Amino acid sequence: MDVYINASSENLLSPLWMLGTDEMKTQEVSEGDSVTLHTGITEPQKYDQILWSFGPRDTVIAKRERNANQTADADGRFGDRLQMDDQTGSLSITNTKSTDSGVYHLHISSRNKVSYKKFRVTVWLDTVKVRAGDSVTLNTGMTELEEDSKILWTHGDHETCIAKINRATNKTSLYRGNDVRFRDRLQLDHRTGSLTIWNISITHSDVYKLQISSCRRSKCKRFVLIVDGEDLISFNVMMHLLKSVLYLCNTRISTKSR
């Protein structure tokens, strides 16, 4: 494993001690939620540099040197979704995506030592099971939409729009197309943006995507809807589940090969 230190003459002349553990801390989170990886630092003045890297190539994604934060999202994977605590250097990932799953390395360097930790993060798609003939509600997780919130619900690989809310204009739209699966079966909660589907059948088994945007936040979350009481699951659902499993397996294999 690579070790990153400040190449100052003072550091090079001092004995360097590497402190770490092979133990991997594991954290799981639902897609769209936030997760924080804690450094364990309680005395901020005790370190010179904190560096976070991600994936099998140890791509540097964030670092802090004394009193300055700097993010370095080299491949653009995280965008503006990374936050470092000013005092502890703990790393928070907001609006998580399935592609955020993987191993994160933490390197902490001080005058005469470098310590490191490893974290495995797994981002899951929420799976919702319901019996044919029942109704199901896909929850946004919000208790009250903000006044400028926009809610968009889509389904399937083509992300066909089935419902949306614009609180600023007080407009709500439900699916009015030719697809009988959704016509007159949808209900939106105007307060929370949660979506209810009535009289569920096997044809509703699919991946549903929620997008929430406002001046204060942006969130994207997917739900895998599986209808019980039937022998078949839709092709879209099977493919999304397979992709998620393969991604996690490849991540684990890449980590073990290091």
PDB file of C-alpha atoms in Angstrom:
ATOM      1  CA  MET A   1       0.000   0.000   0.000  1.00  0.00           C
ATOM      2  CA  ASP A   2       1.293   3.469  -0.906  1.00  0.00           C
ATOM      3  CA  VAL A   3       2.001   5.853   1.953  1.00  0.00           C
ATOM      4  CA  TYR A   4       1.686   9.589   1.367  1.00  0.00           C
ATOM      5  CA  ILE A   5       3.727  12.015   3.479  1.00  0.00           C
ATOM      6  CA  ASN A   6       4.858  15.592   3.231  1.00  0.00           C
ATOM      7  CA  ALA A   7       8.326  15.532   1.709  1.00  0.00           C
ATOM      8  CA  SER A   8       9.701  18.321   3.876  1.00  0.00           C
ATOM      9  CA  SER A   9      13.309  18.118   5.070  1.00  0.00           C
ATOM     10  CA  GLU A  10      12.064  17.966   8.637  1.00  0.00           C
ATOM     11  CA  ASN A  11      10.020  14.869   7.887  1.00  0.00           C
ATOM     12  CA  LEU A  12      12.812  13.197   5.959  1.00  0.00           C
ATOM     13  CA  LEU A  13      15.253  13.622   8.836  1.00  0.00           C
ATOM     14  CA  SER A  14      12.846  12.265  11.428  1.00  0.00           C
ATOM     15  CA  PRO A  15      12.235   8.560  11.985  1.00  0.00           C
ATOM     16  CA  LEU A  16       9.005   7.514  10.254  1.00  0.00           C
ATOM     17  CA  TRP A  17       6.669   5.115  11.996  1.00  0.00           C
ATOM     18  CA  MET A  18       3.803   3.449  10.180  1.00  0.00           C
ATOM     19  CA  LEU A  19       0.821   2.649  12.333  1.00  0.00           C
ATOM     20  CA  GLY A  20      -2.144   0.825  10.886  1.00  0.00           C
ATOM     21  CA  THR A  21      -4.309  -2.218  10.860  1.00  0.00           C
ATOM     22  CA  ASP A  22      -5.523  -4.732   8.313  1.00  0.00           C
ATOM     23  CA  GLU A  23      -8.956  -4.516   9.874  1.00  0.00           C
ATOM     24  CA  MET A  24     -11.541  -3.147   7.452  1.00  0.00           C
ATOM     25  CA  LYS A  25     -14.401  -1.105   8.851  1.00  0.00           C
ATOM     26  CA  THR A  26     -17.653  -1.781   7.014  1.00  0.00           C
ATOM     27  CA  GLN A  27     -20.469   0.696   6.497  1.00  0.00           C
ATOM     28  CA  GLU A  28     -23.701   0.212   4.570  1.00  0.00           C
ATOM     29  CA  VAL A  29     -26.027   2.928   3.321  1.00  0.00           C
ATOM     30  CA  SER A  30     -29.120   3.203   1.138  1.00  0.00           C
ATOM     31  CA  GLU A  31     -28.622   4.983  -2.180  1.00  0.00           C
ATOM     32  CA  GLY A  32     -29.368   8.686  -1.873  1.00  0.00           C
ATOM     33  CA  ASP A  33     -28.511   8.867   1.825  1.00  0.00           C
ATOM     34  CA  SER A  34     -25.280  10.190   3.356  1.00  0.00           C
ATOM     35  CA  VAL A  35     -22.431   8.291   4.992  1.00  0.00           C
ATOM     36  CA  THR A  36     -19.537   9.559   7.136  1.00  0.00           C
ATOM     37  CA  LEU A  37     -16.147   7.859   7.458  1.00  0.00           C
ATOM     38  CA  HIS A  38     -14.608   8.870  10.782  1.00  0.00           C
ATOM     39  CA  THR A  39     -10.881   9.433  11.249  1.00  0.00           C
ATOM     40  CA  GLY A  40     -11.021   9.025  15.025  1.00  0.00           C
ATOM     41  CA  ILE A  41      -9.032  12.246  15.475  1.00  0.00           C
ATOM     42  CA  THR A  42      -9.864  14.189  18.638  1.00  0.00           C
ATOM     43  CA  GLU A  43      -6.953  16.652  18.612  1.00  0.00           C
ATOM     44  CA  PRO A  44      -6.794  18.417  15.208  1.00  0.00           C
ATOM     45  CA  GLN A  45      -3.399  19.987  15.865  1.00  0.00           C
ATOM     46  CA  LYS A  46      -1.744  16.562  16.089  1.00  0.00           C
ATOM     47  CA  TYR A  47      -1.555  15.901  12.335  1.00  0.00           C
ATOM     48  CA  ASP A  48       0.162  17.478   9.317  1.00  0.00           C
ATOM     49  CA  GLN A  49      -1.922  15.916   6.570  1.00  0.00           C
ATOM     50  CA  ILE A  50      -5.049  13.814   6.147  1.00  0.00           C
ATOM     51  CA  LEU A  51      -5.491  12.105   2.807  1.00  0.00           C
ATOM     52  CA  TRP A  52      -8.439  10.053   1.523  1.00  0.00           C
ATOM     53  CA  SER A  53      -8.184   7.771  -1.484  1.00  0.00           C
ATOM     54  CA  PHE A  54     -10.666   5.454  -3.153  1.00  0.00           C
ATOM     55  CA  GLY A  55     -10.770   2.264  -5.173  1.00  0.00           C
ATOM     56  CA  PRO A  56      -8.230  -0.281  -6.389  1.00  0.00           C
ATOM     57  CA  ARG A  57      -6.017   2.488  -7.814  1.00  0.00           C
ATOM     58  CA  ASP A  58      -6.019   4.523  -4.592  1.00  0.00           C
ATOM     59  CA  THR A  59      -7.293   7.588  -6.421  1.00  0.00           C
ATOM     60  CA  VAL A  60      -6.917  10.634  -4.164  1.00  0.00           C
ATOM     61  CA  ILE A  61     -10.341  12.184  -3.576  1.00  0.00           C
ATOM     62  CA  ALA A  62      -9.774  14.565  -0.641  1.00  0.00           C
ATOM     63  CA  LYS A  63      -7.016  15.874   1.585  1.00  0.00           C
ATOM     64  CA  ARG A  64      -6.415  18.393   4.330  1.00  0.00           C
ATOM     65  CA  GLU A  65      -3.152  20.016   5.323  1.00  0.00           C
ATOM     66  CA  ARG A  66      -3.333  21.764   8.676  1.00  0.00           C
ATOM     67  CA  ASN A  67      -5.731  24.643   8.020  1.00  0.00           C
ATOM     68  CA  ALA A  68      -6.593  24.077   4.365  1.00  0.00           C
ATOM     69  CA  ASN A  69      -9.064  21.668   2.743  1.00  0.00           C
ATOM     70  CA  GLN A  70      -8.593  20.461  -0.791  1.00  0.00           C
ATOM     71  CA  THR A  71     -10.677  17.944  -2.691  1.00  0.00           C
ATOM     72  CA  ALA A  72      -9.159  16.153  -5.646  1.00  0.00           C
ATOM     73  CA  ASP A  73     -11.940  14.197  -7.327  1.00  0.00           C
ATOM     74  CA  ALA A  74      -9.751  13.089 -10.214  1.00  0.00           C
ATOM     75  CA  ASP A  75     -12.312  11.053 -12.162  1.00  0.00           C
ATOM     76  CA  GLY A  76     -15.308  13.259 -11.405  1.00  0.00           C
ATOM     77  CA  ARG A  77     -17.102  10.401  -9.703  1.00  0.00           C
ATOM     78  CA  PHE A  78     -18.123  12.400  -6.638  1.00  0.00           C
ATOM     79  CA  GLY A  79     -18.594  15.922  -7.986  1.00  0.00           C
ATOM     80  CA  ASP A  80     -19.599  18.211  -5.117  1.00  0.00           C
ATOM     81  CA  ARG A  81     -20.786  15.344  -2.901  1.00  0.00           C
ATOM     82  CA  LEU A  82     -17.682  15.205  -0.666  1.00  0.00           C
ATOM     83  CA  GLN A  83     -17.321  17.095   2.606  1.00  0.00           C
ATOM     84  CA  MET A  84     -14.408  17.056   5.067  1.00  0.00           C
ATOM     85  CA  ASP A  85     -14.852  17.997   8.697  1.00  0.00           C
ATOM     86  CA  ASP A  86     -12.713  21.055   9.467  1.00  0.00           C
ATOM     87  CA  GLN A  87     -11.624  19.719  12.846  1.00  0.00           C
ATOM     88  CA  THR A  88     -11.326  15.955  12.445  1.00  0.00           C
ATOM     89  CA  GLY A  89     -10.876  15.386   8.714  1.00  0.00           C
ATOM     90  CA  SER A  90     -13.719  12.846   8.696  1.00  0.00           C
ATOM     91  CA  LEU A  91     -15.133  12.379   5.196  1.00  0.00           C
ATOM     92  CA  SER A  92     -18.845  12.590   4.395  1.00  0.00           C
ATOM     93  CA  ILE A  93     -20.340  11.445   1.099  1.00  0.00           C
ATOM     94  CA  THR A  94     -23.744  12.943   0.383  1.00  0.00           C
ATOM     95  CA  ASN A  95     -26.399  11.712  -2.047  1.00  0.00           C
ATOM     96  CA  THR A  96     -24.637   8.343  -2.341  1.00  0.00           C
ATOM     97  CA  LYS A  97     -24.718   6.308  -5.549  1.00  0.00           C
ATOM     98  CA  SER A  98     -24.166   2.610  -6.161  1.00  0.00           C
ATOM     99  CA  THR A  99     -20.852   3.496  -7.852  1.00  0.00           C
ATOM    100  CA  ASP A 100     -19.622   4.861  -4.506  1.00  0.00           C
ATOM    101  CA  SER A 101     -19.402   1.278  -3.236  1.00  0.00           C
ATOM    102  CA  GLY A 102     -15.821   0.212  -2.651  1.00  0.00           C
ATOM    103  CA  VAL A 103     -12.797   0.562  -0.385  1.00  0.00           C
ATOM    104  CA  TYR A 104     -11.678   3.927   0.987  1.00  0.00           C
ATOM    105  CA  HIS A 105      -8.175   4.419   2.399  1.00  0.00           C
ATOM    106  CA  LEU A 106      -7.344   6.989   5.058  1.00  0.00           C
ATOM    107  CA  HIS A 107      -3.743   8.191   5.527  1.00  0.00           C
ATOM    108  CA  ILE A 108      -2.876  10.448   8.458  1.00  0.00           C
ATOM    109  CA  SER A 109       0.661  11.837   8.592  1.00  0.00           C
ATOM    110  CA  SER A 110       2.305  13.795  11.381  1.00  0.00           C
ATOM    111  CA  ARG A 111       5.862  14.771  12.253  1.00  0.00           C
ATOM    112  CA  ASN A 112       7.230  11.262  12.681  1.00  0.00           C
ATOM    113  CA  LYS A 113       4.530   8.759  11.808  1.00  0.00           C
ATOM    114  CA  VAL A 114       1.930   7.756   9.250  1.00  0.00           C
ATOM    115  CA  SER A 115      -1.192   5.879  10.256  1.00  0.00           C
ATOM    116  CA  TYR A 116      -3.841   4.426   8.013  1.00  0.00           C
ATOM    117  CA  LYS A 117      -7.307   2.898   8.074  1.00  0.00           C
ATOM    118  CA  LYS A 118      -9.525   1.131   5.567  1.00  0.00           C
ATOM    119  CA  PHE A 119     -13.276   1.416   5.110  1.00  0.00           C
ATOM    120  CA  ARG A 120     -15.552  -0.667   2.903  1.00  0.00           C
ATOM    121  CA  VAL A 121     -18.687   1.196   1.877  1.00  0.00           C
ATOM    122  CA  THR A 122     -21.634  -0.626   0.335  1.00  0.00           C
ATOM    123  CA  VAL A 123     -24.437   1.405  -1.223  1.00  0.00           C
ATOM    124  CA  TRP A 124     -27.654  -0.556  -1.607  1.00  0.00           C
ATOM    125  CA  LEU A 125     -30.733   0.079  -3.678  1.00  0.00           C
ATOM    126  CA  ASP A 126     -33.843  -0.048  -1.507  1.00  0.00           C
ATOM    127  CA  THR A 127     -35.865  -3.164  -2.329  1.00  0.00           C
ATOM    128  CA  VAL A 128     -39.612  -2.963  -1.822  1.00  0.00           C
ATOM    129  CA  LYS A 129     -41.722  -6.128  -1.908  1.00  0.00           C
ATOM    130  CA  VAL A 130     -45.491  -6.119  -2.258  1.00  0.00           C
ATOM    131  CA  ARG A 131     -48.174  -8.670  -3.055  1.00  0.00           C
ATOM    132  CA  ALA A 132     -50.103  -8.496  -6.308  1.00  0.00           C
ATOM    133  CA  GLY A 133     -53.336  -6.562  -5.860  1.00  0.00           C
ATOM    134  CA  ASP A 134     -52.053  -4.445  -2.966  1.00  0.00           C
ATOM    135  CA  SER A 135     -50.776  -0.864  -3.035  1.00  0.00           C
ATOM    136  CA  VAL A 136     -47.248   0.340  -2.322  1.00  0.00           C
ATOM    137  CA  THR A 137     -45.763   3.690  -1.325  1.00  0.00           C
ATOM    138  CA  LEU A 138     -42.241   4.685  -2.338  1.00  0.00           C
ATOM    139  CA  ASN A 139     -41.136   7.165   0.319  1.00  0.00           C
ATOM    140  CA  THR A 140     -38.932  10.177  -0.306  1.00  0.00           C
ATOM    141  CA  GLY A 141     -37.811  10.175   3.329  1.00  0.00           C
ATOM    142  CA  MET A 142     -38.880  13.792   3.734  1.00  0.00           C
ATOM    143  CA  THR A 143     -41.464  15.115   6.167  1.00  0.00           C
ATOM    144  CA  GLU A 144     -42.055  18.373   4.317  1.00  0.00           C
ATOM    145  CA  LEU A 145     -40.950  19.526   0.868  1.00  0.00           C
ATOM    146  CA  GLU A 146     -39.198  22.876   0.630  1.00  0.00           C
ATOM    147  CA  GLU A 147     -41.068  25.684  -1.099  1.00  0.00           C
ATOM    148  CA  ASP A 148     -38.891  25.516  -4.215  1.00  0.00           C
ATOM    149  CA  SER A 149     -38.629  21.713  -4.348  1.00  0.00           C
ATOM    150  CA  LYS A 150     -39.020  19.796  -7.582  1.00  0.00           C
ATOM    151  CA  ILE A 151     -39.852  16.084  -7.448  1.00  0.00           C
ATOM    152  CA  LEU A 152     -39.491  13.764 -10.424  1.00  0.00           C
ATOM    153  CA  TRP A 153     -40.427  10.068 -10.456  1.00  0.00           C
ATOM    154  CA  THR A 154     -39.352   7.869 -13.372  1.00  0.00           C
ATOM    155  CA  HIS A 155     -39.251   4.129 -14.031  1.00  0.00           C
ATOM    156  CA  GLY A 156     -37.312   1.659 -16.155  1.00  0.00           C
ATOM    157  CA  ASP A 157     -34.079   1.902 -18.110  1.00  0.00           C
ATOM    158  CA  HIS A 158     -35.507   4.696 -20.263  1.00  0.00           C
ATOM    159  CA  GLU A 159     -36.469   6.649 -17.123  1.00  0.00           C
ATOM    160  CA  THR A 160     -39.985   7.380 -18.324  1.00  0.00           C
ATOM    161  CA  CYS A 161     -41.573  10.162 -16.275  1.00  0.00           C
ATOM    162  CA  ILE A 162     -44.629   8.990 -14.340  1.00  0.00           C
ATOM    163  CA  ALA A 163     -45.106  11.770 -11.761  1.00  0.00           C
ATOM    164  CA  LYS A 164     -43.689  15.161 -10.810  1.00  0.00           C
ATOM    165  CA  ILE A 165     -44.234  18.081  -8.468  1.00  0.00           C
ATOM    166  CA  ASN A 166     -43.098  21.689  -8.729  1.00  0.00           C
ATOM    167  CA  ARG A 167     -43.754  23.358  -5.388  1.00  0.00           C
ATOM    168  CA  ALA A 168     -42.733  26.800  -6.660  1.00  0.00           C
ATOM    169  CA  THR A 169     -45.546  26.790  -9.235  1.00  0.00           C
ATOM    170  CA  ASN A 170     -47.804  24.500  -7.184  1.00  0.00           C
ATOM    171  CA  LYS A 171     -48.147  22.128 -10.134  1.00  0.00           C
ATOM    172  CA  THR A 172     -48.497  18.349  -9.959  1.00  0.00           C
ATOM    173  CA  SER A 173     -48.455  15.994 -12.935  1.00  0.00           C
ATOM    174  CA  LEU A 174     -49.335  12.292 -13.038  1.00  0.00           C
ATOM    175  CA  TYR A 175     -48.886   9.873 -15.899  1.00  0.00           C
ATOM    176  CA  ARG A 176     -51.553  10.278 -18.593  1.00  0.00           C
ATOM    177  CA  GLY A 177     -50.009   8.197 -21.376  1.00  0.00           C
ATOM    178  CA  ASN A 178     -51.048   4.933 -22.987  1.00  0.00           C
ATOM    179  CA  ASP A 179     -49.324   2.624 -20.486  1.00  0.00           C
ATOM    180  CA  VAL A 180     -52.224   1.017 -18.598  1.00  0.00           C
ATOM    181  CA  ARG A 181     -49.899   0.032 -15.742  1.00  0.00           C
ATOM    182  CA  PHE A 182     -49.877   3.585 -14.425  1.00  0.00           C
ATOM    183  CA  ARG A 183     -53.000   5.233 -15.771  1.00  0.00           C
ATOM    184  CA  ASP A 184     -55.276   6.177 -12.848  1.00  0.00           C
ATOM    185  CA  ARG A 185     -53.133   4.140 -10.426  1.00  0.00           C
ATOM    186  CA  LEU A 186     -50.757   6.798  -9.126  1.00  0.00           C
ATOM    187  CA  GLN A 187     -51.028   9.172  -6.197  1.00  0.00           C
ATOM    188  CA  LEU A 188     -48.511  11.801  -5.053  1.00  0.00           C
ATOM    189  CA  ASP A 189     -48.266  13.099  -1.521  1.00  0.00           C
ATOM    190  CA  HIS A 190     -48.112  16.888  -1.980  1.00  0.00           C
ATOM    191  CA  ARG A 191     -46.426  17.351   1.396  1.00  0.00           C
ATOM    192  CA  THR A 192     -43.640  14.752   1.115  1.00  0.00           C
ATOM    193  CA  GLY A 193     -43.489  13.875  -2.594  1.00  0.00           C
ATOM    194  CA  SER A 194     -43.878  10.145  -1.850  1.00  0.00           C
ATOM    195  CA  LEU A 195     -45.440   8.074  -4.640  1.00  0.00           C
ATOM    196  CA  THR A 196     -48.198   5.484  -4.167  1.00  0.00           C
ATOM    197  CA  ILE A 197     -49.084   2.881  -6.799  1.00  0.00           C
ATOM    198  CA  TRP A 198     -52.488   1.215  -6.463  1.00  0.00           C
ATOM    199  CA  ASN A 199     -53.618  -2.273  -7.500  1.00  0.00           C
ATOM    200  CA  ILE A 200     -50.118  -3.631  -8.085  1.00  0.00           C
ATOM    201  CA  SER A 201     -49.476  -6.351 -10.689  1.00  0.00           C
ATOM    202  CA  ILE A 202     -46.389  -8.208 -11.904  1.00  0.00           C
ATOM    203  CA  THR A 203     -45.976  -5.628 -14.673  1.00  0.00           C
ATOM    204  CA  HIS A 204     -45.086  -3.030 -12.044  1.00  0.00           C
ATOM    205  CA  SER A 205     -41.917  -4.924 -11.054  1.00  0.00           C
ATOM    206  CA  ASP A 206     -39.209  -2.498 -12.130  1.00  0.00           C
ATOM    207  CA  VAL A 207     -36.653   0.047 -10.978  1.00  0.00           C
ATOM    208  CA  TYR A 208     -38.107   3.411  -9.944  1.00  0.00           C
ATOM    209  CA  LYS A 209     -36.006   6.545  -9.671  1.00  0.00           C
ATOM    210  CA  LEU A 210     -36.630   9.574  -7.461  1.00  0.00           C
ATOM    211  CA  GLN A 211     -34.990  12.939  -8.089  1.00  0.00           C
ATOM    212  CA  ILE A 212     -35.349  15.790  -5.601  1.00  0.00           C
ATOM    213  CA  SER A 213     -33.913  19.214  -6.341  1.00  0.00           C
ATOM    214  CA  SER A 214     -34.071  22.584  -4.614  1.00  0.00           C
ATOM    215  CA  CYS A 215     -31.739  25.478  -3.908  1.00  0.00           C
ATOM    216  CA  ARG A 216     -30.563  23.698  -0.742  1.00  0.00           C
ATOM    217  CA  ARG A 217     -30.258  20.078  -1.801  1.00  0.00           C
ATOM    218  CA  SER A 218     -30.112  17.569  -4.615  1.00  0.00           C
ATOM    219  CA  LYS A 219     -30.916  13.920  -4.119  1.00  0.00           C
ATOM    220  CA  CYS A 220     -31.256  10.888  -6.352  1.00  0.00           C
ATOM    221  CA  LYS A 221     -32.535   7.544  -5.118  1.00  0.00           C
ATOM    222  CA  ARG A 222     -33.657   4.288  -6.763  1.00  0.00           C
ATOM    223  CA  PHE A 223     -36.085   1.651  -5.594  1.00  0.00           C
ATOM    224  CA  VAL A 224     -36.321  -1.949  -6.789  1.00  0.00           C
ATOM    225  CA  LEU A 225     -39.994  -2.921  -6.724  1.00  0.00           C
ATOM    226  CA  ILE A 226     -40.670  -6.664  -6.630  1.00  0.00           C
ATOM    227  CA  VAL A 227     -44.198  -8.043  -6.710  1.00  0.00           C
ATOM    228  CA  ASP A 228     -44.669 -11.217  -4.648  1.00  0.00           C
ATOM    229  CA  GLY A 229     -47.148 -13.914  -5.597  1.00  0.00           C
ATOM    230  CA  GLU A 230     -45.841 -14.146  -9.143  1.00  0.00           C
ATOM    231  CA  ASP A 231     -43.229 -16.455 -10.641  1.00  0.00           C
ATOM    232  CA  LEU A 232     -41.555 -13.875 -12.849  1.00  0.00           C
ATOM    233  CA  ILE A 233     -39.584 -10.723 -12.170  1.00  0.00           C
ATOM    234  CA  SER A 234     -39.231  -8.106 -14.893  1.00  0.00           C
ATOM    235  CA  PHE A 235     -36.116  -8.094 -17.043  1.00  0.00           C
ATOM    236  CA  ASN A 236     -35.227  -4.549 -15.903  1.00  0.00           C
ATOM    237  CA  VAL A 237     -35.278  -5.554 -12.242  1.00  0.00           C
ATOM    238  CA  MET A 238     -33.142  -8.637 -12.880  1.00  0.00           C
ATOM    239  CA  MET A 239     -30.585  -6.641 -14.887  1.00  0.00           C
ATOM    240  CA  HIS A 240     -30.253  -3.918 -12.238  1.00  0.00           C
ATOM    241  CA  LEU A 241     -29.805  -6.481  -9.484  1.00  0.00           C
ATOM    242  CA  LEU A 242     -27.227  -8.360 -11.571  1.00  0.00           C
ATOM    243  CA  LYS A 243     -25.282  -5.162 -12.303  1.00  0.00           C
ATOM    244  CA  SER A 244     -25.175  -4.271  -8.605  1.00  0.00           C
ATOM    245  CA  VAL A 245     -23.957  -7.740  -7.616  1.00  0.00           C
ATOM    246  CA  LEU A 246     -21.291  -7.815 -10.345  1.00  0.00           C
ATOM    247  CA  TYR A 247     -20.033  -4.349  -9.374  1.00  0.00           C
ATOM    248  CA  LEU A 248     -19.668  -5.332  -5.730  1.00  0.00           C
ATOM    249  CA  CYS A 249     -17.946  -8.611  -6.663  1.00  0.00           C
ATOM    250  CA  ASN A 250     -15.475  -6.811  -8.949  1.00  0.00           C
ATOM    251  CA  THR A 251     -14.739  -4.292  -6.203  1.00  0.00           C
ATOM    252  CA  ARG A 252     -13.955  -7.051  -3.707  1.00  0.00           C
ATOM    253  CA  ILE A 253     -11.765  -8.950  -6.217  1.00  0.00           C
ATOM    254  CA  SER A 254      -9.801  -5.787  -7.082  1.00  0.00           C
ATOM    255  CA  THR A 255      -9.231  -5.086  -3.389  1.00  0.00           C
ATOM    256  CA  LYS A 256      -8.014  -8.606  -2.627  1.00  0.00           C
ATOM    257  CA  SER A 257      -5.581  -8.546  -5.543  1.00  0.00           C
ATOM    258  CA  ARG A 258      -3.741  -5.542  -4.102  1.00  0.00           C
TER     259      ARG A 258
END
